[in-house]
Amino acid sequence: MLSGVWFLSVLTVAGILQTESRKTAKDICKIRCLCEEKENVLNINCENKGFTTVSLLQPPQYRIYQLFLNGNLLTRLYPNEFVNYSNAVTLHLGNNGLQEIRPGAFSGLKTLKRLHLNNNKLEVLREDTFLGLESLEYLQADYNYISTIEAGAFSKLNKLKVLILNDNLLLSLPSNVFRFVLLTHLDLRGNRLKVMPFAGVLEHIGGIMEIQLEENPWNCTCDLLPLKAWLDTITVFVGEIVCETPFRLHGKDVTQLTRQDLCPRKHHHHHH
Ligand SMILES: *[C@@H]1O[C@H](CO)[C@@H](O)[C@H](O)[C@H]1NC(C)=O
Ligand SMILES: *[C@@H]1O[C@H](CO)[C@@H](O)[C@H](O)[C@H]1NC(C)=O
């Protein structure tokens, strides 16, 4: 009893905020993070707080906000991690050592427009990784170890416009991966791409405004003709596409090469 009285008086001294009610004890803005209004959007800054989960914190319920969680320890995202963050429009998860996103981790983020997953340890983008992100327009996942993207990974992200995947380990893109999205910007620099087919890939990004393909080990053979032909039809910004192989074309810019350079015709005498 005596200790109870002592506890209450400490709370009183500590101030009104903390004695207000038990319900606010987990309020993200009052306990751990700096919340600031900027241009009608609340910025919730929880960078570098050592968080391993945020599901137990309570974000503001009637405000639109951007949530900055960079530099925490969110190595795994479990189902419903963000189920109470339904008013987030931007979510920054860079530099978390993030390795795994379980299905349903982003459930409830119905109004999220921008998701930043850069500088993590992701290896795969699965069909169910982005479940629930129906308003997503901008997805940044550069500087990970992504070597696999499942064909349906973006198929429910019908509003997706910008996809940033540079500096990963992509060897190829699965067929039809962009079939249900209308991308305006695509960054694939610094991957392991050797070839990019028309069927199933290029045919679905006709509306692109900017595409970056530099720093891939392009294999300049007949298989690259569709990419070269496609580049000739678009008028948008494309970074330099330099051949890695074969040896005779090493270092050459694809756009400077002729069809004959890429795909020398065999001399079948009976055709002449
Ligand atoms: C979301 O918030 C409700 C109400 O504050 C709480 O009961 C529930 O546990 C929270 N969900 C998660 C996954 O923590
Ligand atoms: C480049 O493509 C050719 C023709 O498809 C293939 O034979 C060769 O192994 C490829 N080279 C590399 C380095 O992948």
Tab-separated table of C-alpha atoms and ligand atoms in Angstrom:
chain	number	residue	atom	x	y	z
A	1	MET	CA	0.000	0.000	0.000
A	2	LEU	CA	2.731	2.388	1.024
A	3	SER	CA	4.686	1.601	-2.140
A	4	GLY	CA	1.483	2.224	-4.134
A	5	VAL	CA	1.156	5.716	-2.685
A	6	TRP	CA	4.809	6.381	-3.414
A	7	PHE	CA	4.340	5.155	-7.003
A	8	LEU	CA	1.332	7.430	-7.544
A	9	SER	CA	3.172	10.490	-6.271
A	10	VAL	CA	6.109	9.750	-8.527
A	11	LEU	CA	3.686	9.604	-11.445
A	12	THR	CA	2.175	12.930	-10.432
A	13	VAL	CA	5.602	14.514	-10.281
A	14	ALA	CA	6.442	12.950	-13.592
A	15	GLY	CA	3.638	14.949	-15.141
A	16	ILE	CA	0.234	14.750	-16.644
A	17	LEU	CA	1.265	13.046	-19.892
A	18	GLN	CA	2.375	9.873	-18.239
A	19	THR	CA	-0.530	9.611	-15.782
A	20	GLU	CA	-3.169	10.311	-18.407
A	21	SER	CA	-4.196	6.709	-18.899
A	22	ARG	CA	-2.830	3.253	-19.351
A	23	LYS	CA	-4.087	3.202	-22.908
A	24	THR	CA	-1.605	5.864	-24.029
A	25	ALA	CA	1.331	3.990	-22.563
A	26	LYS	CA	2.175	2.522	-25.965
A	27	ASP	CA	1.485	5.688	-27.959
A	28	ILE	CA	4.310	5.795	-30.471
A	29	CYS	CA	4.550	9.605	-30.413
A	30	LYS	CA	4.613	9.935	-26.650
A	31	ILE	CA	6.932	7.149	-25.741
A	32	ARG	CA	9.653	6.571	-28.287
A	33	CYS	CA	9.430	8.618	-31.439
A	34	LEU	CA	9.496	12.238	-32.511
A	35	CYS	CA	6.292	13.230	-34.275
A	36	GLU	CA	6.289	16.417	-36.300
A	37	GLU	CA	3.751	17.924	-38.645
A	38	LYS	CA	5.106	18.821	-42.083
A	39	GLU	CA	2.901	20.058	-44.923
A	40	ASN	CA	-0.235	18.501	-43.475
A	41	VAL	CA	1.414	15.112	-43.037
A	42	LEU	CA	2.663	13.857	-39.729
A	43	ASN	CA	6.231	12.560	-39.764
A	44	ILE	CA	6.769	9.849	-37.190
A	45	ASN	CA	10.500	9.561	-36.733
A	46	CYS	CA	11.528	6.303	-35.080
A	47	GLU	CA	14.967	5.984	-36.664
A	48	ASN	CA	17.704	4.090	-34.813
A	49	LYS	CA	15.617	3.146	-31.782
A	50	GLY	CA	16.642	-0.503	-31.576
A	51	PHE	CA	13.102	-1.707	-32.355
A	52	THR	CA	12.758	-5.417	-33.159
A	53	THR	CA	9.002	-5.041	-33.655
A	54	VAL	CA	6.537	-2.161	-33.835
A	55	SER	CA	3.295	-4.103	-33.604
A	56	LEU	CA	2.843	-3.275	-29.931
A	57	LEU	CA	3.095	0.470	-30.412
A	58	GLN	CA	0.016	2.525	-31.134
A	59	PRO	CA	0.231	5.062	-33.992
A	60	PRO	CA	-2.135	8.050	-34.194
A	61	GLN	CA	-5.515	6.781	-35.330
A	62	TYR	CA	-6.970	9.785	-37.113
A	63	ARG	CA	-3.933	11.201	-38.834
A	64	ILE	CA	-2.157	10.512	-42.098
A	65	TYR	CA	1.538	9.929	-41.484
A	66	GLN	CA	4.921	8.922	-42.855
A	67	LEU	CA	6.679	6.378	-40.695
A	68	PHE	CA	10.472	6.407	-40.488
A	69	LEU	CA	11.827	3.158	-39.106
A	70	ASN	CA	15.254	3.200	-40.724
A	71	GLY	CA	18.162	1.825	-38.780
A	72	ASN	CA	16.278	-0.427	-36.396
A	73	LEU	CA	16.585	-4.194	-35.870
A	74	LEU	CA	13.528	-5.332	-37.785
A	75	THR	CA	15.216	-8.441	-39.203
A	76	ARG	CA	11.951	-10.327	-39.707
A	77	LEU	CA	8.505	-8.948	-40.379
A	78	TYR	CA	5.755	-11.217	-39.098
A	79	PRO	CA	2.119	-11.334	-40.228
A	80	ASN	CA	0.157	-8.251	-39.100
A	81	GLU	CA	3.264	-6.374	-38.022
A	82	PHE	CA	1.670	-3.167	-39.368
A	83	VAL	CA	-1.999	-4.020	-38.997
A	84	ASN	CA	-2.541	-0.990	-36.736
A	85	TYR	CA	-0.714	1.395	-39.078
A	86	SER	CA	-3.536	1.778	-41.565
A	87	ASN	CA	-3.035	5.538	-41.996
A	88	ALA	CA	0.580	5.316	-43.082
A	89	VAL	CA	1.283	6.702	-46.566
A	90	THR	CA	5.052	6.160	-46.482
A	91	LEU	CA	7.029	3.479	-44.697
A	92	HIS	CA	10.812	3.586	-44.422
A	93	LEU	CA	12.426	0.294	-43.454
A	94	GLY	CA	15.942	0.821	-44.799
A	95	ASN	CA	18.995	-0.428	-42.910
A	96	ASN	CA	17.271	-2.935	-40.660
A	97	GLY	CA	19.167	-6.105	-41.547
A	98	LEU	CA	15.788	-7.262	-42.850
A	99	GLN	CA	16.026	-10.858	-44.100
A	100	GLU	CA	12.513	-12.101	-44.271
A	101	ILE	CA	9.051	-10.738	-44.904
A	102	ARG	CA	6.409	-13.249	-43.885
A	103	PRO	CA	3.110	-13.350	-45.805
A	104	GLY	CA	0.726	-10.737	-44.433
A	105	ALA	CA	3.458	-8.589	-42.874
A	106	PHE	CA	2.042	-5.556	-44.708
A	107	SER	CA	-1.632	-6.434	-44.195
A	108	GLY	CA	-3.691	-3.401	-43.300
A	109	LEU	CA	-1.474	-0.877	-45.077
A	110	LYS	CA	-4.275	-0.079	-47.481
A	111	THR	CA	-3.287	3.527	-48.119
A	112	LEU	CA	0.459	3.054	-48.231
A	113	LYS	CA	1.906	4.701	-51.334
A	114	ARG	CA	5.639	4.408	-50.780
A	115	LEU	CA	7.592	1.515	-49.334
A	116	HIS	CA	11.356	1.732	-48.818
A	117	LEU	CA	13.194	-1.532	-48.174
A	118	ASN	CA	16.653	-0.422	-49.296
A	119	ASN	CA	19.923	-1.599	-47.726
A	120	ASN	CA	18.660	-4.803	-46.207
A	121	LYS	CA	19.350	-8.515	-46.629
A	122	LEU	CA	16.343	-9.608	-48.626
A	123	GLU	CA	17.002	-12.498	-51.022
A	124	VAL	CA	13.592	-13.109	-52.497
A	125	LEU	CA	10.434	-11.195	-53.356
A	126	ARG	CA	7.609	-13.689	-53.135
A	127	GLU	CA	4.143	-13.728	-54.562
A	128	ASP	CA	2.715	-12.965	-51.119
A	129	THR	CA	5.404	-10.550	-49.912
A	130	PHE	CA	3.436	-7.405	-50.777
A	131	LEU	CA	-0.009	-8.703	-49.937
A	132	GLY	CA	-2.377	-5.908	-48.932
A	133	LEU	CA	-0.452	-2.994	-50.423
A	134	GLU	CA	-3.161	-2.137	-52.906
A	135	SER	CA	-2.323	1.588	-53.135
A	136	LEU	CA	1.424	1.208	-53.494
A	137	GLU	CA	2.944	3.460	-56.166
A	138	TYR	CA	6.617	3.441	-55.258
A	139	LEU	CA	8.703	0.461	-54.192
A	140	GLN	CA	12.363	0.824	-53.355
A	141	ALA	CA	14.368	-2.336	-52.659
A	142	ASP	CA	17.878	-1.423	-53.824
A	143	TYR	CA	21.014	-2.703	-52.069
A	144	ASN	CA	19.636	-6.069	-51.005
A	145	TYR	CA	20.628	-9.600	-52.081
A	146	ILE	CA	17.569	-10.232	-54.189
A	147	SER	CA	18.236	-13.032	-56.665
A	148	THR	CA	14.686	-14.289	-57.022
A	149	ILE	CA	11.466	-12.500	-57.820
A	150	GLU	CA	8.426	-14.701	-58.108
A	151	ALA	CA	6.299	-14.040	-61.179
A	152	GLY	CA	3.308	-12.818	-59.154
A	153	ALA	CA	5.267	-10.603	-56.752
A	154	PHE	CA	3.846	-7.341	-58.165
A	155	SER	CA	0.650	-8.643	-59.709
A	156	LYS	CA	-1.664	-7.178	-57.041
A	157	LEU	CA	0.140	-3.836	-56.988
A	158	ASN	CA	-1.979	-2.329	-59.719
A	159	LYS	CA	-0.951	1.260	-58.923
A	160	LEU	CA	2.772	0.607	-58.888
A	161	LYS	CA	4.664	3.123	-61.033
A	162	VAL	CA	8.198	3.230	-59.717
A	163	LEU	CA	10.245	0.125	-59.017
A	164	ILE	CA	13.798	0.458	-57.769
A	165	LEU	CA	15.809	-2.762	-57.727
A	166	ASN	CA	19.343	-1.638	-58.447
A	167	ASP	CA	22.290	-3.308	-56.730
A	168	ASN	CA	20.792	-6.721	-56.204
A	169	LEU	CA	21.702	-10.163	-57.567
A	170	LEU	CA	19.091	-10.630	-60.271
A	171	LEU	CA	20.128	-13.046	-63.025
A	172	SER	CA	16.851	-12.738	-64.853
A	173	LEU	CA	13.295	-11.575	-64.474
A	174	PRO	CA	10.472	-14.093	-64.428
A	175	SER	CA	8.094	-14.128	-67.332
A	176	ASN	CA	5.035	-11.855	-66.904
A	177	VAL	CA	6.416	-10.173	-63.774
A	178	PHE	CA	5.237	-6.749	-65.030
A	179	ARG	CA	2.070	-7.939	-66.674
A	180	PHE	CA	-0.306	-6.305	-64.202
A	181	VAL	CA	1.622	-3.115	-63.473
A	182	LEU	CA	2.107	0.032	-65.534
A	183	LEU	CA	5.592	1.112	-64.601
A	184	THR	CA	6.898	4.576	-65.438
A	185	HIS	CA	10.320	4.103	-63.810
A	186	LEU	CA	12.379	0.951	-63.487
A	187	ASP	CA	15.891	0.779	-62.092
A	188	LEU	CA	17.767	-2.478	-62.620
A	189	ARG	CA	21.326	-1.182	-62.501
A	190	GLY	CA	23.981	-3.265	-60.863
A	191	ASN	CA	22.414	-6.703	-61.180
A	192	ARG	CA	23.536	-9.866	-63.014
A	193	LEU	CA	21.305	-9.558	-66.041
A	194	LYS	CA	22.717	-10.963	-69.283
A	195	VAL	CA	19.670	-10.810	-71.459
A	196	MET	CA	16.156	-9.381	-71.382
A	197	PRO	CA	13.538	-11.031	-73.552
A	198	PHE	CA	10.690	-9.258	-75.301
A	199	ALA	CA	8.125	-11.941	-74.572
A	200	GLY	CA	7.065	-11.795	-70.948
A	201	VAL	CA	9.249	-8.821	-69.990
A	202	LEU	CA	9.787	-5.941	-72.440
A	203	GLU	CA	6.336	-6.345	-73.963
A	204	HIS	CA	4.815	-5.277	-70.642
A	205	ILE	CA	6.796	-2.103	-70.037
A	206	GLY	CA	5.893	-0.164	-73.158
A	207	GLY	CA	4.736	2.834	-71.114
A	208	ILE	CA	8.041	3.297	-69.318
A	209	MET	CA	9.471	6.826	-69.020
A	210	GLU	CA	12.827	5.916	-67.543
A	211	ILE	CA	14.645	2.608	-67.397
A	212	GLN	CA	18.147	2.032	-66.086
A	213	LEU	CA	20.048	-1.076	-67.103
A	214	GLU	CA	23.686	-0.112	-66.562
A	215	GLU	CA	26.238	-2.280	-64.805
A	216	ASN	CA	24.816	-5.611	-65.842
A	217	PRO	CA	26.941	-8.259	-67.579
A	218	TRP	CA	25.018	-8.082	-70.872
A	219	ASN	CA	25.692	-11.006	-73.159
A	220	CYS	CA	25.647	-9.421	-76.600
A	221	THR	CA	24.495	-12.282	-78.771
A	222	CYS	CA	21.463	-12.906	-80.952
A	223	ASP	CA	19.469	-13.233	-77.722
A	224	LEU	CA	19.970	-9.530	-77.092
A	225	LEU	CA	18.428	-8.477	-80.419
A	226	PRO	CA	14.946	-8.046	-78.905
A	227	LEU	CA	16.329	-5.668	-76.275
A	228	LYS	CA	18.224	-3.686	-78.903
A	229	ALA	CA	15.149	-3.514	-81.136
A	230	TRP	CA	13.014	-2.423	-78.190
A	231	LEU	CA	15.504	0.292	-77.245
A	232	ASP	CA	15.209	1.632	-80.800
A	233	THR	CA	11.434	1.967	-80.442
A	234	ILE	CA	11.366	3.857	-77.148
A	235	THR	CA	12.305	7.504	-76.791
A	236	VAL	CA	12.914	7.576	-73.083
A	237	PHE	CA	15.995	7.844	-70.978
A	238	VAL	CA	18.023	4.647	-70.998
A	239	GLY	CA	21.394	4.375	-69.355
A	240	GLU	CA	24.392	2.841	-71.153
A	241	ILE	CA	24.107	-0.851	-71.848
A	242	VAL	CA	27.613	-2.217	-72.164
A	243	CYS	CA	28.460	-5.730	-73.355
A	244	GLU	CA	30.334	-7.954	-70.950
A	245	THR	CA	30.418	-10.964	-73.270
A	246	PRO	CA	31.292	-12.246	-75.833
A	247	PHE	CA	34.916	-11.217	-75.634
A	248	ARG	CA	34.984	-9.554	-79.071
A	249	LEU	CA	32.282	-7.085	-77.949
A	250	HIS	CA	33.450	-6.556	-74.398
A	251	GLY	CA	33.034	-2.915	-73.381
A	252	LYS	CA	30.910	-1.981	-76.416
A	253	ASP	CA	27.687	-0.009	-76.041
A	254	VAL	CA	24.758	-2.024	-77.367
A	255	THR	CA	23.113	0.965	-78.991
A	256	GLN	CA	26.257	1.562	-81.099
A	257	LEU	CA	26.284	-1.985	-82.415
A	258	THR	CA	24.542	-3.267	-85.503
A	259	ARG	CA	22.346	-6.330	-85.696
A	260	GLN	CA	25.178	-7.994	-87.567
A	261	ASP	CA	27.591	-7.255	-84.681
A	262	LEU	CA	25.256	-8.868	-82.189
A	263	CYS	CA	24.130	-11.709	-84.349
A	264	PRO	CA	26.589	-12.441	-87.162
A	265	ARG	CA	24.892	-14.316	-89.964
A	266	LYS	CA	26.267	-17.752	-90.546
A	267	HIS	CA	27.530	-18.357	-94.054
A	268	HIS	CA	25.389	-21.129	-95.394
A	269	HIS	CA	26.481	-21.290	-99.006
A	270	HIS	CA	23.368	-23.009	-100.230
A	271	HIS	CA	21.404	-19.825	-99.270
A	272	HIS	CA	23.231	-17.739	-101.865
B	1	LIG	C1	-3.778	-3.191	-32.569
B	1	LIG	O1	-4.393	-2.322	-31.699
B	1	LIG	C2	-5.395	-2.922	-30.897
B	1	LIG	C3	-6.107	-1.824	-30.138
B	1	LIG	O2	-5.215	-0.913	-29.571
B	1	LIG	C4	-4.730	-3.945	-30.002
B	1	LIG	O3	-5.689	-4.566	-29.187
B	1	LIG	C5	-4.045	-4.972	-30.871
B	1	LIG	O4	-3.326	-5.871	-30.070
B	1	LIG	C6	-3.113	-4.320	-31.841
B	1	LIG	N1	-2.650	-5.290	-32.813
B	1	LIG	C7	-1.443	-5.835	-32.757
B	1	LIG	C8	-1.112	-6.820	-33.824
B	1	LIG	O5	-0.640	-5.555	-31.901
B	2	LIG	C1	25.839	-15.873	-74.128
B	2	LIG	O1	24.817	-16.351	-74.973
B	2	LIG	C2	25.226	-17.433	-75.800
B	2	LIG	C3	24.103	-17.729	-76.778
B	2	LIG	O2	22.909	-17.939	-76.123
B	2	LIG	C4	25.587	-18.603	-74.918
B	2	LIG	O3	26.024	-19.701	-75.716
B	2	LIG	C5	26.718	-18.199	-73.953
B	2	LIG	O4	27.021	-19.231	-73.081
B	2	LIG	C6	26.303	-16.946	-73.189
B	2	LIG	N1	27.423	-16.464	-72.407
B	2	LIG	C7	27.341	-16.231	-71.110
B	2	LIG	C8	28.586	-15.711	-70.466
B	2	LIG	O5	26.340	-16.414	-70.466
